[in-house]
Amino acid sequence: MTQQTTRCKAESVTVLDVREELANGGEPFVRIMEAAGAVQPGGILVVIAPFEPLPLYEVLGALGFTHQTAMVTPDTWAVRFAAAK
């Protein structure tokens, strides 16, 4: 019998909920980019928005992030951006 040991580091996750800022007429792009810039390789940035933030896919993709998107409710989207390791 062979035993296999796998070591996993806990993912570093930053959650940024921009719904209130957008509802108040704000523009969270700079805050999102600052948060993305602080994510370490292998880390995760989760953006919660009232709509699917399509432009972020290309912008953060150019910085090496991949994404997974989930529509939580019709007016709540959660996008998990993973930084390349």
Coordinates of C-alpha atoms in Angstrom, one line a residue:
M1 CA 0.0 0.0 0.0
T2 CA 1.3 3.4 -1.0
Q3 CA 0.5 6.6 0.9
Q4 CA 0.5 9.9 -0.9
T5 CA 0.8 13.1 0.9
T6 CA -0.4 16.4 -0.7
R7 CA 0.6 19.7 0.8
C8 CA -1.7 22.6 0.1
K9 CA -1.3 26.2 1.0
A10 CA -4.5 28.0 2.0
E11 CA -5.5 30.3 -0.8
S12 CA -5.3 34.0 -0.1
V13 CA -8.7 35.4 -1.0
T14 CA -9.7 39.1 -1.2
V15 CA -13.4 39.8 -1.6
L16 CA -14.4 43.2 -3.0
D17 CA -18.2 43.9 -3.0
V18 CA -18.8 46.9 -5.3
R19 CA -22.6 46.8 -5.4
E20 CA -23.1 49.7 -2.9
E21 CA -20.5 51.9 -4.6
L22 CA -22.2 51.3 -8.0
A23 CA -25.7 51.9 -6.5
N24 CA -24.4 55.3 -5.2
G25 CA -23.1 56.3 -8.7
G26 CA -19.5 55.5 -8.0
E27 CA -17.0 53.9 -10.2
P28 CA -15.0 51.0 -8.5
F29 CA -12.5 50.4 -11.3
V30 CA -9.5 52.0 -9.6
R31 CA -10.3 50.1 -6.3
I32 CA -10.6 46.8 -8.2
M33 CA -7.3 47.4 -10.0
E34 CA -5.6 48.3 -6.7
A35 CA -7.0 45.1 -5.1
A36 CA -5.9 43.0 -8.1
G37 CA -2.4 44.5 -7.9
A38 CA -2.1 43.4 -4.3
V39 CA -3.0 39.8 -5.0
Q40 CA 0.0 37.5 -4.7
P41 CA 0.7 34.7 -7.3
G42 CA -1.8 31.9 -6.7
G43 CA -4.1 34.3 -4.8
I44 CA -7.8 35.0 -5.5
L45 CA -9.8 38.2 -5.9
V46 CA -13.5 37.8 -5.8
V47 CA -15.5 40.7 -7.2
I48 CA -19.2 40.9 -6.3
A49 CA -21.2 43.2 -8.6
P50 CA -24.8 43.8 -9.6
F51 CA -24.1 42.7 -13.2
E52 CA -21.6 40.6 -15.0
P53 CA -18.4 42.7 -15.2
L54 CA -17.4 41.7 -18.7
P55 CA -14.7 44.4 -19.2
L56 CA -12.8 43.1 -16.2
Y57 CA -12.2 39.7 -18.0
E58 CA -10.0 41.2 -20.6
V59 CA -8.3 43.8 -18.3
L60 CA -7.4 41.3 -15.6
G61 CA -6.8 38.6 -18.1
A62 CA -4.0 40.7 -19.6
L63 CA -2.5 40.8 -16.1
G64 CA -2.5 37.0 -15.9
F65 CA -5.7 36.3 -14.1
T66 CA -8.2 33.6 -15.0
H67 CA -11.8 33.9 -14.0
Q68 CA -14.9 31.9 -13.0
T69 CA -18.3 33.6 -13.0
A70 CA -21.4 32.8 -11.0
M71 CA -24.8 34.5 -11.2
V72 CA -25.9 34.3 -7.5
T73 CA -29.2 36.1 -8.1
P74 CA -30.3 38.1 -11.2
D75 CA -28.7 41.2 -9.7
T76 CA -25.7 39.7 -7.9
W77 CA -22.7 38.3 -9.8
A78 CA -19.6 36.8 -8.1
V79 CA -16.5 36.6 -10.2
R80 CA -13.4 34.7 -8.9
F81 CA -10.2 36.0 -10.5
A82 CA -7.2 33.7 -9.9
A83 CA -3.7 35.1 -10.2
A84 CA -1.2 33.0 -12.0
K85 CA 1.2 31.1 -9.8

